[in-house]
Structures are given as structure tokens and as C-alpha cells.
PDB file of C-alpha atoms in Angstrom:
ATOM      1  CA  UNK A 530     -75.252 -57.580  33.540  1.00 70.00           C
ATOM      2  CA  UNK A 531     -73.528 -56.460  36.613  1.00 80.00           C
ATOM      3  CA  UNK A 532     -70.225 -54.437  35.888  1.00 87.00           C
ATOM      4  CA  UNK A 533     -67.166 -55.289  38.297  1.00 93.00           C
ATOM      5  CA  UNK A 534     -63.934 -54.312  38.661  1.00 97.00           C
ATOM      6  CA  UNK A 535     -62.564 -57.705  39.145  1.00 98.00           C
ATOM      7  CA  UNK A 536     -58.374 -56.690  38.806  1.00 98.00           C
ATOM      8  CA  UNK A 537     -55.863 -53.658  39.127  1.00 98.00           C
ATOM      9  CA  UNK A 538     -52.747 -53.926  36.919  1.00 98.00           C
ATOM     10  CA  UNK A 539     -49.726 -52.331  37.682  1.00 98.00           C
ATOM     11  CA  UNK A 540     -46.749 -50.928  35.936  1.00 97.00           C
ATOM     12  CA  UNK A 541     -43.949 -51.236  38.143  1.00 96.00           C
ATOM     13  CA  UNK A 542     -41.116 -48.212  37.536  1.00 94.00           C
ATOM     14  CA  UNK A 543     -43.071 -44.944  38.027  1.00 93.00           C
ATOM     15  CA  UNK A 544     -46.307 -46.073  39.526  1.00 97.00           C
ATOM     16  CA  UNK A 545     -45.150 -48.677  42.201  1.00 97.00           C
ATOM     17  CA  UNK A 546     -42.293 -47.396  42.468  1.00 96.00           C
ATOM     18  CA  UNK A 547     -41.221 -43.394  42.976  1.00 91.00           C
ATOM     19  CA  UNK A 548     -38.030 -44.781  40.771  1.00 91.00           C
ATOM     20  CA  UNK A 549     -37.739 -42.693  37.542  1.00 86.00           C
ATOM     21  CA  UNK A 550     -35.533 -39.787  38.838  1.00 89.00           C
ATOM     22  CA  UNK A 551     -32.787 -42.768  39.491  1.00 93.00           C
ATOM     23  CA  UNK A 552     -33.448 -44.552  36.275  1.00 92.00           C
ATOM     24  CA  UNK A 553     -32.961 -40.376  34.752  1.00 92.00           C
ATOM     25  CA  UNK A 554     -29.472 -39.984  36.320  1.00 94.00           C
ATOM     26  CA  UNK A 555     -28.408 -43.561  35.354  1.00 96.00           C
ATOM     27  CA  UNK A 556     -29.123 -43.358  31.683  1.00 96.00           C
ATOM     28  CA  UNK A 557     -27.876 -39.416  31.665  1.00 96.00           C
ATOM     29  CA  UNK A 558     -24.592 -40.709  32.144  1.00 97.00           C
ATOM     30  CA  UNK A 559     -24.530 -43.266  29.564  1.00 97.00           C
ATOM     31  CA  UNK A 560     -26.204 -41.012  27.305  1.00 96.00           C
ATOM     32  CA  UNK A 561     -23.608 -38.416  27.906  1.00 96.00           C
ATOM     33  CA  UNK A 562     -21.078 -41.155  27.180  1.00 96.00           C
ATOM     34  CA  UNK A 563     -22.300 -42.411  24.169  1.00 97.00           C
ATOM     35  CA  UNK A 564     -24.255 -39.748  22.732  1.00 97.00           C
ATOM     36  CA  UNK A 565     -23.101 -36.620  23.823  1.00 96.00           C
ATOM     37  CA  UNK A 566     -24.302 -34.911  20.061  1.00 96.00           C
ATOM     38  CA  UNK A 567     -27.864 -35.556  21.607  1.00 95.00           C
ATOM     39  CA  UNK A 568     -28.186 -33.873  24.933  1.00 95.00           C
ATOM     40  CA  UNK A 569     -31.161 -34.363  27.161  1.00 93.00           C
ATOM     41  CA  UNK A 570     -31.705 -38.128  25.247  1.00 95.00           C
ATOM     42  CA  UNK A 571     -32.251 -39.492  28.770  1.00 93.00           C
ATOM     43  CA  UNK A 572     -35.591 -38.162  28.691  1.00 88.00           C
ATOM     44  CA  UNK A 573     -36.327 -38.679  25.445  1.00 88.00           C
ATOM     45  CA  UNK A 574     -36.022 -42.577  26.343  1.00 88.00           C
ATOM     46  CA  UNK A 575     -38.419 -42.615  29.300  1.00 82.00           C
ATOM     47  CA  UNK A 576     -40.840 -45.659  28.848  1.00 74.00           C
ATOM     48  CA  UNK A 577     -38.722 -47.918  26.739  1.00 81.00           C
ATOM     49  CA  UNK A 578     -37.514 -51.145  27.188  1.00 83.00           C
ATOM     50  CA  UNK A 579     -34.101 -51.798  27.347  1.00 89.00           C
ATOM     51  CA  UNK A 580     -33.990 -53.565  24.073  1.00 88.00           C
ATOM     52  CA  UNK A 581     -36.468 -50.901  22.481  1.00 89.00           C
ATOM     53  CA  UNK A 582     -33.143 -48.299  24.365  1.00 94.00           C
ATOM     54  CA  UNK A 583     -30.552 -51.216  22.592  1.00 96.00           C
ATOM     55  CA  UNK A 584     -32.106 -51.340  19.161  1.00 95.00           C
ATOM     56  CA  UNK A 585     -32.468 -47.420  18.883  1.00 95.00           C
ATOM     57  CA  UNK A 586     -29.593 -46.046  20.265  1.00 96.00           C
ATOM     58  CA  UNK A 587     -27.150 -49.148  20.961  1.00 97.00           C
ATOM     59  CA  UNK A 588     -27.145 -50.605  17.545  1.00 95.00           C
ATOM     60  CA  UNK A 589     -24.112 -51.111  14.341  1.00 95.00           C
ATOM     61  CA  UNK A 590     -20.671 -49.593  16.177  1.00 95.00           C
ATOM     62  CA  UNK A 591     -22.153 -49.597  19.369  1.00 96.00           C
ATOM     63  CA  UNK A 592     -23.595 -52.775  19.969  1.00 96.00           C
ATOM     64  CA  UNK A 593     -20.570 -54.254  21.624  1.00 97.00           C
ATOM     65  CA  UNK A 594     -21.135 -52.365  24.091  1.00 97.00           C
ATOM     66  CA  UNK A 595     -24.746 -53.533  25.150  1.00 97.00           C
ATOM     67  CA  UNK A 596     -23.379 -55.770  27.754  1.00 97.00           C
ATOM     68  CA  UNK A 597     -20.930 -53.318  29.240  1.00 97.00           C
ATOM     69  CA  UNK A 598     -24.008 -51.048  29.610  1.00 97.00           C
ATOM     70  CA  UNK A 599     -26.319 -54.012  30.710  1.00 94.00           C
ATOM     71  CA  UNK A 600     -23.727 -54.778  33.559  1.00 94.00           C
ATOM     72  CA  UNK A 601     -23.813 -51.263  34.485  1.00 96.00           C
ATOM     73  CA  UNK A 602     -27.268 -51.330  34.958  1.00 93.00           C
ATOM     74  CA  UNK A 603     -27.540 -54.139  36.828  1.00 90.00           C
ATOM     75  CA  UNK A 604     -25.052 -52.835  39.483  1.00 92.00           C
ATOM     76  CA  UNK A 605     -27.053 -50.074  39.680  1.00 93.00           C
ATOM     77  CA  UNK A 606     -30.042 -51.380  40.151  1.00 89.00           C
ATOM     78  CA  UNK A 607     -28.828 -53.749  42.866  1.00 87.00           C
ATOM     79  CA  UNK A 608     -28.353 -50.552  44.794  1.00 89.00           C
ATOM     80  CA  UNK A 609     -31.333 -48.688  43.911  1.00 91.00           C
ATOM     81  CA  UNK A 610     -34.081 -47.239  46.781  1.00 92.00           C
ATOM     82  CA  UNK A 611     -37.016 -48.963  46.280  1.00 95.00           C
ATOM     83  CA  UNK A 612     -39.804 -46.293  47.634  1.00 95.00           C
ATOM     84  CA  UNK A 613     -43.427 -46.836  47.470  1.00 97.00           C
ATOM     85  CA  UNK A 614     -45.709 -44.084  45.980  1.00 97.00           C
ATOM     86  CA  UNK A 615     -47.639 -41.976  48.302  1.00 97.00           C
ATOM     87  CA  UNK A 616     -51.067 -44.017  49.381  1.00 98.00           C
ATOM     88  CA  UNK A 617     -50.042 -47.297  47.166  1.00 98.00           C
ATOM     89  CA  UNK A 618     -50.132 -49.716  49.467  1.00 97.00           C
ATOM     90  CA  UNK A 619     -53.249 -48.441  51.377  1.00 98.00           C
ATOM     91  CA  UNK A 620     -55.273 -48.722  47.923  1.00 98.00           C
ATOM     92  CA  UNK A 621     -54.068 -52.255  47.682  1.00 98.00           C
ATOM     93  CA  UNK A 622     -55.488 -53.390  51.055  1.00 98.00           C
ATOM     94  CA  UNK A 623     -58.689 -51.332  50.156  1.00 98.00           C
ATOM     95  CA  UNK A 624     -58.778 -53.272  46.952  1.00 98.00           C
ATOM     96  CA  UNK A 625     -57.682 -56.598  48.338  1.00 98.00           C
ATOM     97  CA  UNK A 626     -60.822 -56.026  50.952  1.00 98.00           C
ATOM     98  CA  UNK A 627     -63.195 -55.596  48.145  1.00 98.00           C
ATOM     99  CA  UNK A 628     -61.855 -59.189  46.272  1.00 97.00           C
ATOM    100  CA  UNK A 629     -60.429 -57.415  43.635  1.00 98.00           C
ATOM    101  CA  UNK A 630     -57.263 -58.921  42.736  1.00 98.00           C
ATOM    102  CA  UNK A 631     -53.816 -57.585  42.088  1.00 98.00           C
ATOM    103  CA  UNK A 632     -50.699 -57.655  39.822  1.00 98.00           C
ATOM    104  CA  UNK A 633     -47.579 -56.441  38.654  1.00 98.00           C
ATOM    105  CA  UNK A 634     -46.800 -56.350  34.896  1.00 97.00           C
ATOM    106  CA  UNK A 635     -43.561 -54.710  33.826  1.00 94.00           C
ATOM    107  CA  UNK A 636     -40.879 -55.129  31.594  1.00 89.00           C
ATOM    108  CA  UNK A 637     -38.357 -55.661  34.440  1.00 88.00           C
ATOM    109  CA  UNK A 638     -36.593 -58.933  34.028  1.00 87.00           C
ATOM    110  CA  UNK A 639     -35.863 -61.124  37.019  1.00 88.00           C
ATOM    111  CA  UNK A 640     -32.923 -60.002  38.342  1.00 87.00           C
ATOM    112  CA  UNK A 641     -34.163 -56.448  38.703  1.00 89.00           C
ATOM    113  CA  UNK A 642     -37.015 -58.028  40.535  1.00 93.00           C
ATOM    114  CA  UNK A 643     -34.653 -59.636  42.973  1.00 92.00           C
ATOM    115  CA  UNK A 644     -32.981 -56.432  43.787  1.00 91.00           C
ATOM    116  CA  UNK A 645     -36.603 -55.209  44.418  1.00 95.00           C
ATOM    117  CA  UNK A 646     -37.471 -58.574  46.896  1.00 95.00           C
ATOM    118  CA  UNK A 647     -34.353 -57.488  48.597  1.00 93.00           C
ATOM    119  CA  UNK A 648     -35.155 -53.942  49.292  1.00 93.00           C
ATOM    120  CA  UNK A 649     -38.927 -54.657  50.198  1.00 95.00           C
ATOM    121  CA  UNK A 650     -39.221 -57.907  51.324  1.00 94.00           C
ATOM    122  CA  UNK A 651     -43.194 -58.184  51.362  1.00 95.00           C
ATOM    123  CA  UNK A 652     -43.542 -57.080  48.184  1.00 97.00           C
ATOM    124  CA  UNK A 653     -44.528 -60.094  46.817  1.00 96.00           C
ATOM    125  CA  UNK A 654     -47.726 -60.804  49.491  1.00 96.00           C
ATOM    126  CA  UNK A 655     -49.204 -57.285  48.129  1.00 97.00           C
ATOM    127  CA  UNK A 656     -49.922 -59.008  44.396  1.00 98.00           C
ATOM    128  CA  UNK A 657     -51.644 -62.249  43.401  1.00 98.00           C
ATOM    129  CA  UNK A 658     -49.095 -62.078  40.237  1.00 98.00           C
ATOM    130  CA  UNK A 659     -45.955 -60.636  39.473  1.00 97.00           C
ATOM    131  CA  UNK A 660     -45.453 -61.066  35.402  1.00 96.00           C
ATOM    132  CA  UNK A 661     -41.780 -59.771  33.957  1.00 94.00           C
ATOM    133  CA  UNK A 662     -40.212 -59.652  30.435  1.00 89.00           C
ATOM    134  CA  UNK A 663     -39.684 -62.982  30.674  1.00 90.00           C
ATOM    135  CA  UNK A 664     -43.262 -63.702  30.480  1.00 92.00           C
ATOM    136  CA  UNK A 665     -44.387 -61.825  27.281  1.00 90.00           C
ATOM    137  CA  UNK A 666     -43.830 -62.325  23.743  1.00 89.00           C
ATOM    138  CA  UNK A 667     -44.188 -58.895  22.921  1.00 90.00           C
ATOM    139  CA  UNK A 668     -43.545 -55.429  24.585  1.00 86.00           C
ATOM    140  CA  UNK A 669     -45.694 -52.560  25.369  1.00 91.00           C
ATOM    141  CA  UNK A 670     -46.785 -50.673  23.734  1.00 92.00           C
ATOM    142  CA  UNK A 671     -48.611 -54.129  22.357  1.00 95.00           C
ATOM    143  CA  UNK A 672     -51.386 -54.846  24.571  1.00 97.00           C
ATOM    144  CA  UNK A 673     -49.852 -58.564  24.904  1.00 96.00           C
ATOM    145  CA  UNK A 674     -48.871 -58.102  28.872  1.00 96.00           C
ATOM    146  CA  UNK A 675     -51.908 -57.153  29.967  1.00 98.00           C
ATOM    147  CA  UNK A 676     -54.077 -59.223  28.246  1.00 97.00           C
ATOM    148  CA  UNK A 677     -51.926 -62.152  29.873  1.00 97.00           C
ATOM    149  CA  UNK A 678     -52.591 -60.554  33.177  1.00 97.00           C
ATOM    150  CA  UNK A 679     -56.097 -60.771  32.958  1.00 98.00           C
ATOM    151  CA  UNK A 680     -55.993 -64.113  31.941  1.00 97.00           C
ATOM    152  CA  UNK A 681     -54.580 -65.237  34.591  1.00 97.00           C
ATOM    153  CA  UNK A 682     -57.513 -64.034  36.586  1.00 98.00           C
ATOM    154  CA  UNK A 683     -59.867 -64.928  34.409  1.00 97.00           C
ATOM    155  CA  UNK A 684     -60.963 -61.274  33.864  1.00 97.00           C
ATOM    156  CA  UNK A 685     -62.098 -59.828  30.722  1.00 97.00           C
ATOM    157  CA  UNK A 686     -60.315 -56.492  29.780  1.00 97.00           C
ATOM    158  CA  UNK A 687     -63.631 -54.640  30.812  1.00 96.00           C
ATOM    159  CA  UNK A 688     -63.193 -55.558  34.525  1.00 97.00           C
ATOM    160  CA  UNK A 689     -59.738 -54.384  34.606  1.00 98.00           C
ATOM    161  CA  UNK A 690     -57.918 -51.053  35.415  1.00 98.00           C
ATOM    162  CA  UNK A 691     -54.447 -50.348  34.355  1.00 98.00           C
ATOM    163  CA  UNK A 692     -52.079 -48.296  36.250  1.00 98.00           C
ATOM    164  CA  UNK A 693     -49.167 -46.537  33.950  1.00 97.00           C
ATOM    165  CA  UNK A 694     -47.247 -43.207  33.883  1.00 94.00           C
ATOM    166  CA  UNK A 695     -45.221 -44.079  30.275  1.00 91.00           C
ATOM    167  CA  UNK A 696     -46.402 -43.342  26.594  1.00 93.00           C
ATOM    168  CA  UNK A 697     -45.972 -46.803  25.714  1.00 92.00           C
ATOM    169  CA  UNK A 698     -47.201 -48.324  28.526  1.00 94.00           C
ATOM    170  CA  UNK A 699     -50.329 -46.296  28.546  1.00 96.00           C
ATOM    171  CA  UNK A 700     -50.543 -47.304  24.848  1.00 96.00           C
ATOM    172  CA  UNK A 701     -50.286 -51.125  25.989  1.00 97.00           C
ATOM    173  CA  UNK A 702     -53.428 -50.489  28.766  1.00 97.00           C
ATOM    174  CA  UNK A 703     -55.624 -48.883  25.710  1.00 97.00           C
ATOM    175  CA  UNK A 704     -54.824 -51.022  23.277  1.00 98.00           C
ATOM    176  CA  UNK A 705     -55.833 -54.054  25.632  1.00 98.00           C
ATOM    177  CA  UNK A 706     -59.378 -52.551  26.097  1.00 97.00           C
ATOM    178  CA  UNK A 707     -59.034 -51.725  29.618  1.00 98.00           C
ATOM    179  CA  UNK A 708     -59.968 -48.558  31.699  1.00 98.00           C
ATOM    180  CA  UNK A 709     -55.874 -46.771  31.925  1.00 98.00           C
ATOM    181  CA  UNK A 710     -55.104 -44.758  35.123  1.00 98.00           C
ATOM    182  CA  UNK A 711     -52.240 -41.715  34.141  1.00 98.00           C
ATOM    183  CA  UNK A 712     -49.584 -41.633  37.246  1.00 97.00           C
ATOM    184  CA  UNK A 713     -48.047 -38.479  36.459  1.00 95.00           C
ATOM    185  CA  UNK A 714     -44.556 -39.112  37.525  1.00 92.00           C
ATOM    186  CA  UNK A 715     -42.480 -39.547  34.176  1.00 86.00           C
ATOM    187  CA  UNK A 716     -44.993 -37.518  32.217  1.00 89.00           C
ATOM    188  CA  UNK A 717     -47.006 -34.038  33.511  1.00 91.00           C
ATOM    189  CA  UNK A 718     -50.770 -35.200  33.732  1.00 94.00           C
ATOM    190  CA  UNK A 719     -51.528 -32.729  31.104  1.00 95.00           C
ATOM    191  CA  UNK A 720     -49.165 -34.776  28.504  1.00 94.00           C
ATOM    192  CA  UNK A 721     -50.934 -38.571  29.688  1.00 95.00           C
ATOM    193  CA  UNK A 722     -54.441 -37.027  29.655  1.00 96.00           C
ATOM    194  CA  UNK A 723     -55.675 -38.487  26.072  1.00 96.00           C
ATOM    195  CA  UNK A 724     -53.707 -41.535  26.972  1.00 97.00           C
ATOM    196  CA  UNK A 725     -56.084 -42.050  29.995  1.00 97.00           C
ATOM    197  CA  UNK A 726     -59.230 -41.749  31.677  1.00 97.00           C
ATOM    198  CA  UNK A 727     -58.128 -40.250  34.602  1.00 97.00           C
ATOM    199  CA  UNK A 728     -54.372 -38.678  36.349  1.00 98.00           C
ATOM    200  CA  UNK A 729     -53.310 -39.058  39.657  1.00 97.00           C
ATOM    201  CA  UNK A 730     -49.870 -37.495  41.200  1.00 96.00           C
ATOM    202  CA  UNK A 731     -49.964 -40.456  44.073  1.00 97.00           C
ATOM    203  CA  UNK A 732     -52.465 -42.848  45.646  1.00 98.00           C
ATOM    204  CA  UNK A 733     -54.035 -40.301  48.064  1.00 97.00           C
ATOM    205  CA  UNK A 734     -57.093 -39.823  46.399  1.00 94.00           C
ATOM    206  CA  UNK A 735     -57.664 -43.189  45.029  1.00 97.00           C
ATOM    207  CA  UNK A 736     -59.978 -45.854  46.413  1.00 97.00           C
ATOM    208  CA  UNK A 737     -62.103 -48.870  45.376  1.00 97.00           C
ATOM    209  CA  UNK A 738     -64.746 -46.890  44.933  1.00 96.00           C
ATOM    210  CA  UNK A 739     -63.575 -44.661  42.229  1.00 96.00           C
ATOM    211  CA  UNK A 740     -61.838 -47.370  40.286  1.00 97.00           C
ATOM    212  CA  UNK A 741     -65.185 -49.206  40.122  1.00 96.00           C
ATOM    213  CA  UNK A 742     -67.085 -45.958  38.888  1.00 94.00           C
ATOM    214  CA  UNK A 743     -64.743 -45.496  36.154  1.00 94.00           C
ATOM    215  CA  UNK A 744     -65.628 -49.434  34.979  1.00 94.00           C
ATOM    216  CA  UNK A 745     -69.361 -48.246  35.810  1.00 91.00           C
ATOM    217  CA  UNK A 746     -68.924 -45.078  33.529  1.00 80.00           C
ATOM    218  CA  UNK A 747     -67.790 -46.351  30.551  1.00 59.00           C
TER     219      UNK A 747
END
């Protein structure tokens, strides 16, 4: 039987998005405020969802002040620069061209996502799905997201290629039986290599083409 590459699954923060240096200086200065015994815990936390962040480092004495924190990071994100990755929405149209379709899966809720419709206001016609936290029972690292994702297309997890540049999100992608593509901005390619089949810095390099030989390949 023919082997297709039938969707491309995207992590949002770090692989849509050239967004983790902001997301670094927002959660350096809670860190610093909260935990200044543990330096350098901003980059420890890279990856994790804010109740993974909450039920780690947020928890007994500090819990009440998850919502001052949550508040905070809404305001920030309301004001964050939304920036495409180099070549990301020139792989989409070449993708798009070849019928293979398109989504977003991230553990951004939605009002994070309507800071991003605000900032790029045809984001939405580049993906035949946008799925949040609000549509998964469980986070990544369990495969749960993008097994719904292909669902929705009615692909198996053979025909699909997952784009992520977190540990746990990489983890998620694997775990789901799909082909993983490492976007080394959070993590050095060296660090996602046995977390993926293949690491890219940006979109320059990537096409249809190679996507569907690494479905071919393997």
C-alpha cells in the first residue's frame, strides 16, 4: 500500500512561533520572585504546561498565588510579538498545494489564542484545525493531542508528521506513533536528536518532499 503523508501537526510556542525567548524573560521574573534559592529555574521549566509549572513549583504556601501569576501572564501575553519562524508559512502553502492538511495542537488555552488572532490576523486560514488545552483530556507528554488531531482528519498516526522543539512535546509526537520533526529553538538540535527523526533551526530547508520521504523511510 501506498504511503502518504496525509497531515503536518504543529506545536505552537517554539515552532510556529519564534516566542520562547519572551516566554524565558517572563517566567525569569517570577522565578526570581518566588524562587530565588533556584536560579536559572526558568529554563529548567521550558516545555511545561502551566499547570505541570503550577503543580511543581506553585503548590502548598504558594498556591494562592496561581492566579496572581496567571493574571500576570495573561497581560503579558496580550502584548506579546507574535513572529513567524523563518520559511513557516512558505512550507504550509507547499503543503497545502500537495492536499496535505494542517493543524495547530498546543497547550495554549483560548485566550492566549486570541492575543495570537489579534497580532496575526490570518492565522487561522493557514490551518484546517486549531486544537487548545481546552480540547484534550490529557497533556503532553501523553500522546492524547495528537492522536485527536489526526482524528480529525481521519489520518492514521503513520501519515502524520509532528512538528515540536520541547522534551515533552517531542515525547507526545513519539508516543503517538508519528514521524517527530526537532525545531531547535528551546532545545540545541544535538539535545532533541533521539527525540526525533530529523532537526531543523527554521523552515528554510523544509519542503513536501522531504516530509513525505521521512513517512517513505520508515
Amino acid at each position: 500500500m501506498k504511503k502518504i503523508l496525509k497531515a503536518a501537526l504543529f506545536d505552537l510556542d517554539g515552532v510556529v512561533f519564534d516566542t520562547e525567548p519572551q516566554y524565558t524573560e517572563f517566567w525569569g521574573s517570577q522565578c526570581r520572585l518566588y524562587h530565588p534559592e533556584r536560579p536559572g529555574l526558568e529554563h529548567e521549566i521550558k516545555g511545561s504546561t502551566l499547570t505541570q509549572i503550577y503543580d511543581r513549583w506553585f503548590s502548598g504556601e504558594l498556591e494562592k498565588e496561581q492566579p496572581v501569576v496567571t493574571r500576570r501572564l495573561d497581560e503579558f501575553e496580550a502584548q506579546m510579538r507574535f513572529e513567524y519562524i523563518d520559511g513557516f508559512e512558505a512550507l504550509i502553502a507547499d503543503l497545502h498545494a500537495h492536499g496535505v492538511k494542517t493543524a495547530v495542537v498546543t497547550s495554549s488555552n483560548q485566550p492566549k489564542m486570541e492575543s495570537v488572532y489579534r497580532a496575526q490576523p490570518a492565522f487561522k486560514q493557514l490551518f484546517d484545525a486549531i486544537l487548545t488545552s481546552e480540547d484534550f483530556e490529557y497533556s503532553k507528554p501523553h500522546p492524547d493531542c495528537y492522536l485527536k488531531a489526526a482524528a480529525r482528519f481521519g489520518a492514521a498516526p503513520e501519515e502524520c508528521v509532528v512538528f515540536e522543539d520541547s522534551f515533552n512535546g517531542l515525547k507526545s509526537g513519539r508516543a503517538a506513533g508519528m514521524k517527530v520533526v526537532g525545531v531547535a529553538t528551546t532545545n540545541t538540535a544535538e539535545a532533541i536528536s533521539s527525540f526525533s527523526d530529523i532537526q531543523i533551526k527554521d523552515y528554510n530547508s523544509v519542503d513536501y518532499n522531504l516530509l513525505l520521504s521521512l513517512i517513505i523511510k520508515h
